[in-house]
Amino acid sequence: MKTTEYGFSSPLEMAITLNNRMELENIRNQFHEILQQEEKNSDNFVKILKTMPKEMKEKLELSFEDLLALCKNKLEGDEKKKQEFLNLLSNQLQEDLENYISGYEKKFKTSAIKAGCAVGAVGIGLAGAVVGAGMATGALLSAGAAAVAVGAVAKASSFGRRRSSRVQTREYVLRKKNKSADGH
């Protein structure tokens, strides 16, 4: 208001213009309150990840449109002046919205990276535990396999003899059966 020159033709026109300027400031303050509330609602990375930047922009654009409609109803004077005030307000709110969304996108990306790191750390921790357990299991299995191998080597000769004698016994029984079957 300080940098704008006014060419008021009447005190009424001056009062209307000042009233409209105050309405613009009130609407802009309301929009800033909405932005501050969204900022509070997204104070940690988990909350931020619940709302994508595109969704946040759409949500704030609805508030933006509602506030413009509210302002249009509250402005006084002729339509040309009202439209000038609305265009001024729209440009200001659009700039505020773009600045907020730009910051929100950065916060969203940072939050996504934090979440990815957290998940990755958990995954690495689990993978490390699995590898550690696998190594311990592998060591136990290797020790067990080595013991079995040593036992097998130590008893290989007796195991082989027992098997041979079993095979021989089976063959003997089969031969007897065949002879008795031929004899009858």
PDB file of C-alpha atoms in Angstrom:
ATOM      1  CA  MET A   1       0.000   0.000   0.000  1.00  0.00           C
ATOM      2  CA  LYS A   2       2.885   2.340   0.700  1.00  0.00           C
ATOM      3  CA  THR A   3       4.282   2.143  -2.844  1.00  0.00           C
ATOM      4  CA  THR A   4       0.978   2.425  -4.666  1.00  0.00           C
ATOM      5  CA  GLU A   5      -0.379   5.814  -5.648  1.00  0.00           C
ATOM      6  CA  TYR A   6      -4.081   6.231  -5.349  1.00  0.00           C
ATOM      7  CA  GLY A   7      -6.133   8.650  -7.356  1.00  0.00           C
ATOM      8  CA  PHE A   8      -9.225   8.797  -5.181  1.00  0.00           C
ATOM      9  CA  SER A   9     -12.055  10.901  -6.503  1.00  0.00           C
ATOM     10  CA  SER A  10     -14.020  10.673  -3.241  1.00  0.00           C
ATOM     11  CA  PRO A  11     -13.655   9.638   0.392  1.00  0.00           C
ATOM     12  CA  LEU A  12     -16.013   6.729  -0.310  1.00  0.00           C
ATOM     13  CA  GLU A  13     -13.703   5.400  -3.016  1.00  0.00           C
ATOM     14  CA  MET A  14     -10.764   5.704  -0.609  1.00  0.00           C
ATOM     15  CA  ALA A  15     -12.652   3.784   2.095  1.00  0.00           C
ATOM     16  CA  ILE A  16     -13.611   1.049  -0.381  1.00  0.00           C
ATOM     17  CA  THR A  17     -10.014   0.701  -1.596  1.00  0.00           C
ATOM     18  CA  LEU A  18      -8.613   0.537   1.946  1.00  0.00           C
ATOM     19  CA  ASN A  19     -11.262  -1.988   2.929  1.00  0.00           C
ATOM     20  CA  ASN A  20     -10.421  -4.126  -0.127  1.00  0.00           C
ATOM     21  CA  ARG A  21      -6.704  -3.953   0.722  1.00  0.00           C
ATOM     22  CA  MET A  22      -7.446  -5.129   4.249  1.00  0.00           C
ATOM     23  CA  GLU A  23      -9.534  -8.004   2.846  1.00  0.00           C
ATOM     24  CA  LEU A  24      -6.635  -9.020   0.594  1.00  0.00           C
ATOM     25  CA  GLU A  25      -4.301  -9.063   3.584  1.00  0.00           C
ATOM     26  CA  ASN A  26      -6.793 -11.075   5.647  1.00  0.00           C
ATOM     27  CA  ILE A  27      -7.210 -13.645   2.881  1.00  0.00           C
ATOM     28  CA  ARG A  28      -3.458 -13.882   2.379  1.00  0.00           C
ATOM     29  CA  ASN A  29      -2.982 -14.358   6.140  1.00  0.00           C
ATOM     30  CA  GLN A  30      -5.597 -17.124   6.089  1.00  0.00           C
ATOM     31  CA  PHE A  31      -3.689 -18.847   3.291  1.00  0.00           C
ATOM     32  CA  HIS A  32      -0.459 -18.541   5.273  1.00  0.00           C
ATOM     33  CA  GLU A  33      -2.217 -20.119   8.257  1.00  0.00           C
ATOM     34  CA  ILE A  34      -3.271 -23.030   6.047  1.00  0.00           C
ATOM     35  CA  LEU A  35       0.329 -23.424   4.865  1.00  0.00           C
ATOM     36  CA  GLN A  36       1.604 -23.299   8.445  1.00  0.00           C
ATOM     37  CA  GLN A  37      -0.930 -25.937   9.484  1.00  0.00           C
ATOM     38  CA  GLU A  38       0.223 -28.197   6.646  1.00  0.00           C
ATOM     39  CA  GLU A  39       3.803 -27.592   7.758  1.00  0.00           C
ATOM     40  CA  LYS A  40       2.904 -28.734  11.290  1.00  0.00           C
ATOM     41  CA  ASN A  41       1.065 -31.768   9.896  1.00  0.00           C
ATOM     42  CA  SER A  42       4.211 -32.816   8.048  1.00  0.00           C
ATOM     43  CA  ASP A  43       6.744 -32.420  10.826  1.00  0.00           C
ATOM     44  CA  ASN A  44       8.395 -35.839  10.394  1.00  0.00           C
ATOM     45  CA  PHE A  45       9.351 -37.899   7.379  1.00  0.00           C
ATOM     46  CA  VAL A  46       6.700 -40.573   7.938  1.00  0.00           C
ATOM     47  CA  LYS A  47       3.887 -37.995   7.843  1.00  0.00           C
ATOM     48  CA  ILE A  48       5.360 -36.353   4.761  1.00  0.00           C
ATOM     49  CA  LEU A  49       5.454 -39.642   2.858  1.00  0.00           C
ATOM     50  CA  LYS A  50       1.708 -40.068   3.368  1.00  0.00           C
ATOM     51  CA  THR A  51       0.982 -37.157   1.006  1.00  0.00           C
ATOM     52  CA  MET A  52       2.658 -36.932  -2.384  1.00  0.00           C
ATOM     53  CA  PRO A  53       3.671 -33.426  -3.540  1.00  0.00           C
ATOM     54  CA  LYS A  54       1.086 -33.539  -6.335  1.00  0.00           C
ATOM     55  CA  GLU A  55      -1.679 -34.383  -3.846  1.00  0.00           C
ATOM     56  CA  MET A  56      -0.510 -31.617  -1.523  1.00  0.00           C
ATOM     57  CA  LYS A  57      -0.565 -29.118  -4.377  1.00  0.00           C
ATOM     58  CA  GLU A  58      -4.097 -30.168  -5.363  1.00  0.00           C
ATOM     59  CA  LYS A  59      -5.253 -29.867  -1.756  1.00  0.00           C
ATOM     60  CA  LEU A  60      -3.760 -26.395  -1.381  1.00  0.00           C
ATOM     61  CA  GLU A  61      -5.103 -25.278  -4.756  1.00  0.00           C
ATOM     62  CA  LEU A  62      -8.603 -26.105  -3.496  1.00  0.00           C
ATOM     63  CA  SER A  63      -7.987 -23.888  -0.466  1.00  0.00           C
ATOM     64  CA  PHE A  64      -6.580 -21.261  -2.817  1.00  0.00           C
ATOM     65  CA  GLU A  65      -9.737 -21.319  -4.971  1.00  0.00           C
ATOM     66  CA  ASP A  66     -12.020 -21.233  -1.924  1.00  0.00           C
ATOM     67  CA  LEU A  67     -10.203 -18.202  -0.537  1.00  0.00           C
ATOM     68  CA  LEU A  68     -10.393 -16.395  -3.887  1.00  0.00           C
ATOM     69  CA  ALA A  69     -14.151 -17.033  -4.018  1.00  0.00           C
ATOM     70  CA  LEU A  70     -14.504 -15.782  -0.453  1.00  0.00           C
ATOM     71  CA  CYS A  71     -12.501 -12.670  -1.290  1.00  0.00           C
ATOM     72  CA  LYS A  72     -14.563 -12.016  -4.396  1.00  0.00           C
ATOM     73  CA  ASN A  73     -17.697 -11.946  -2.254  1.00  0.00           C
ATOM     74  CA  LYS A  74     -16.145  -9.584   0.300  1.00  0.00           C
ATOM     75  CA  LEU A  75     -14.662  -7.045  -2.104  1.00  0.00           C
ATOM     76  CA  GLU A  76     -16.528  -3.831  -2.682  1.00  0.00           C
ATOM     77  CA  GLY A  77     -16.614  -1.387  -5.548  1.00  0.00           C
ATOM     78  CA  ASP A  78     -16.985  -1.704  -9.268  1.00  0.00           C
ATOM     79  CA  GLU A  79     -16.203  -4.962 -11.079  1.00  0.00           C
ATOM     80  CA  LYS A  80     -13.064  -3.642 -12.756  1.00  0.00           C
ATOM     81  CA  LYS A  81     -11.478  -2.733  -9.397  1.00  0.00           C
ATOM     82  CA  LYS A  82     -12.608  -6.011  -7.848  1.00  0.00           C
ATOM     83  CA  GLN A  83     -10.975  -7.947 -10.694  1.00  0.00           C
ATOM     84  CA  GLU A  84      -7.719  -5.999 -10.256  1.00  0.00           C
ATOM     85  CA  PHE A  85      -7.680  -6.866  -6.558  1.00  0.00           C
ATOM     86  CA  LEU A  86      -8.486 -10.519  -7.277  1.00  0.00           C
ATOM     87  CA  ASN A  87      -5.693 -10.718  -9.870  1.00  0.00           C
ATOM     88  CA  LEU A  88      -3.262  -9.172  -7.387  1.00  0.00           C
ATOM     89  CA  LEU A  89      -4.322 -11.618  -4.673  1.00  0.00           C
ATOM     90  CA  SER A  90      -4.238 -14.565  -7.048  1.00  0.00           C
ATOM     91  CA  ASN A  91      -0.675 -13.749  -8.101  1.00  0.00           C
ATOM     92  CA  GLN A  92       0.452 -13.395  -4.483  1.00  0.00           C
ATOM     93  CA  LEU A  93      -1.199 -16.622  -3.370  1.00  0.00           C
ATOM     94  CA  GLN A  94       0.121 -18.471  -6.415  1.00  0.00           C
ATOM     95  CA  GLU A  95       3.659 -17.344  -5.568  1.00  0.00           C
ATOM     96  CA  ASP A  96       3.209 -18.429  -1.940  1.00  0.00           C
ATOM     97  CA  LEU A  97       1.804 -21.773  -3.087  1.00  0.00           C
ATOM     98  CA  GLU A  98       4.676 -22.424  -5.495  1.00  0.00           C
ATOM     99  CA  ASN A  99       7.251 -21.559  -2.818  1.00  0.00           C
ATOM    100  CA  TYR A 100       5.595 -23.914  -0.342  1.00  0.00           C
ATOM    101  CA  ILE A 101       5.263 -26.769  -2.851  1.00  0.00           C
ATOM    102  CA  SER A 102       8.902 -26.345  -3.894  1.00  0.00           C
ATOM    103  CA  GLY A 103       9.988 -26.726  -0.267  1.00  0.00           C
ATOM    104  CA  TYR A 104       7.546 -29.585   0.268  1.00  0.00           C
ATOM    105  CA  GLU A 105       8.949 -31.477  -2.733  1.00  0.00           C
ATOM    106  CA  LYS A 106      12.459 -31.162  -1.284  1.00  0.00           C
ATOM    107  CA  LYS A 107      11.235 -32.365   2.108  1.00  0.00           C
ATOM    108  CA  PHE A 108       9.395 -35.241   0.435  1.00  0.00           C
ATOM    109  CA  LYS A 109      12.504 -36.360  -1.459  1.00  0.00           C
ATOM    110  CA  THR A 110      14.622 -36.099   1.679  1.00  0.00           C
ATOM    111  CA  SER A 111      12.027 -38.093   3.606  1.00  0.00           C
ATOM    112  CA  ALA A 112      11.924 -40.754   0.902  1.00  0.00           C
ATOM    113  CA  ILE A 113      15.703 -41.050   1.090  1.00  0.00           C
ATOM    114  CA  LYS A 114      15.559 -41.309   4.891  1.00  0.00           C
ATOM    115  CA  ALA A 115      12.895 -43.991   4.666  1.00  0.00           C
ATOM    116  CA  GLY A 116      14.945 -45.849   2.055  1.00  0.00           C
ATOM    117  CA  CYS A 117      18.017 -45.693   4.264  1.00  0.00           C
ATOM    118  CA  ALA A 118      16.045 -46.956   7.241  1.00  0.00           C
ATOM    119  CA  VAL A 119      14.622 -49.845   5.240  1.00  0.00           C
ATOM    120  CA  GLY A 120      18.037 -50.526   3.738  1.00  0.00           C
ATOM    121  CA  ALA A 121      19.675 -50.560   7.166  1.00  0.00           C
ATOM    122  CA  VAL A 122      17.078 -53.005   8.440  1.00  0.00           C
ATOM    123  CA  GLY A 123      17.550 -55.095   5.301  1.00  0.00           C
ATOM    124  CA  ILE A 124      21.311 -55.047   5.685  1.00  0.00           C
ATOM    125  CA  GLY A 125      20.955 -55.963   9.351  1.00  0.00           C
ATOM    126  CA  LEU A 126      18.705 -58.878   8.463  1.00  0.00           C
ATOM    127  CA  ALA A 127      20.983 -59.949   5.636  1.00  0.00           C
ATOM    128  CA  GLY A 128      23.949 -59.779   7.988  1.00  0.00           C
ATOM    129  CA  ALA A 129      22.107 -61.909  10.518  1.00  0.00           C
ATOM    130  CA  VAL A 130      21.180 -64.435   7.828  1.00  0.00           C
ATOM    131  CA  VAL A 131      24.750 -64.556   6.564  1.00  0.00           C
ATOM    132  CA  GLY A 132      26.039 -64.942  10.113  1.00  0.00           C
ATOM    133  CA  ALA A 133      23.549 -67.709  10.830  1.00  0.00           C
ATOM    134  CA  GLY A 134      24.369 -69.314   7.512  1.00  0.00           C
ATOM    135  CA  MET A 135      28.072 -69.250   8.311  1.00  0.00           C
ATOM    136  CA  ALA A 136      27.473 -70.783  11.736  1.00  0.00           C
ATOM    137  CA  THR A 137      25.180 -73.422  10.250  1.00  0.00           C
ATOM    138  CA  GLY A 138      27.667 -74.044   7.495  1.00  0.00           C
ATOM    139  CA  ALA A 139      30.432 -74.484  10.049  1.00  0.00           C
ATOM    140  CA  LEU A 140      28.328 -76.935  12.034  1.00  0.00           C
ATOM    141  CA  LEU A 141      27.347 -78.825   8.918  1.00  0.00           C
ATOM    142  CA  SER A 142      30.948 -78.888   7.759  1.00  0.00           C
ATOM    143  CA  ALA A 143      32.061 -80.239  11.123  1.00  0.00           C
ATOM    144  CA  GLY A 144      29.295 -82.837  11.032  1.00  0.00           C
ATOM    145  CA  ALA A 145      30.148 -83.805   7.465  1.00  0.00           C
ATOM    146  CA  ALA A 146      33.798 -84.092   8.375  1.00  0.00           C
ATOM    147  CA  ALA A 147      32.963 -86.360  11.308  1.00  0.00           C
ATOM    148  CA  VAL A 148      30.776 -88.542   9.114  1.00  0.00           C
ATOM    149  CA  ALA A 149      33.505 -88.683   6.483  1.00  0.00           C
ATOM    150  CA  VAL A 150      36.140 -89.635   9.024  1.00  0.00           C
ATOM    151  CA  GLY A 151      33.848 -92.316  10.438  1.00  0.00           C
ATOM    152  CA  ALA A 152      33.076 -93.595   6.972  1.00  0.00           C
ATOM    153  CA  VAL A 153      36.725 -93.822   6.051  1.00  0.00           C
ATOM    154  CA  ALA A 154      37.577 -95.533   9.324  1.00  0.00           C
ATOM    155  CA  LYS A 155      34.901 -98.174   8.901  1.00  0.00           C
ATOM    156  CA  ALA A 156      34.957 -98.488   5.146  1.00  0.00           C
ATOM    157  CA  SER A 157      36.564-101.868   5.118  1.00  0.00           C
ATOM    158  CA  SER A 158      34.175-103.479   7.637  1.00  0.00           C
ATOM    159  CA  PHE A 159      31.133-101.873   6.012  1.00  0.00           C
ATOM    160  CA  GLY A 160      32.181-103.242   2.667  1.00  0.00           C
ATOM    161  CA  ARG A 161      32.637-106.748   4.102  1.00  0.00           C
ATOM    162  CA  ARG A 162      29.264-106.757   5.767  1.00  0.00           C
ATOM    163  CA  ARG A 163      27.652-105.748   2.564  1.00  0.00           C
ATOM    164  CA  SER A 164      29.458-108.424   0.679  1.00  0.00           C
ATOM    165  CA  SER A 165      28.408-111.071   3.151  1.00  0.00           C
ATOM    166  CA  ARG A 166      24.798-109.892   2.957  1.00  0.00           C
ATOM    167  CA  VAL A 167      24.872-110.055  -0.807  1.00  0.00           C
ATOM    168  CA  GLN A 168      26.371-113.505  -0.624  1.00  0.00           C
ATOM    169  CA  THR A 169      23.729-114.664   1.852  1.00  0.00           C
ATOM    170  CA  ARG A 170      20.934-113.334  -0.317  1.00  0.00           C
ATOM    171  CA  GLU A 171      22.351-115.045  -3.390  1.00  0.00           C
ATOM    172  CA  TYR A 172      22.625-118.303  -1.464  1.00  0.00           C
ATOM    173  CA  VAL A 173      18.985-118.117  -0.355  1.00  0.00           C
ATOM    174  CA  LEU A 174      17.836-117.387  -3.907  1.00  0.00           C
ATOM    175  CA  ARG A 175      19.793-120.308  -5.286  1.00  0.00           C
ATOM    176  CA  LYS A 176      18.228-122.676  -2.764  1.00  0.00           C
ATOM    177  CA  LYS A 177      14.756-121.474  -3.674  1.00  0.00           C
ATOM    178  CA  ASN A 178      15.459-122.012  -7.350  1.00  0.00           C
ATOM    179  CA  LYS A 179      16.793-125.561  -6.764  1.00  0.00           C
ATOM    180  CA  SER A 180      13.803-126.498  -4.629  1.00  0.00           C
ATOM    181  CA  ALA A 181      11.454-125.098  -7.253  1.00  0.00           C
ATOM    182  CA  ASP A 182      13.187-127.126  -9.981  1.00  0.00           C
ATOM    183  CA  GLY A 183      13.134-130.281  -7.854  1.00  0.00           C
ATOM    184  CA  HIS A 184       9.404-130.400  -7.212  1.00  0.00           C
TER     185      HIS A 184
END
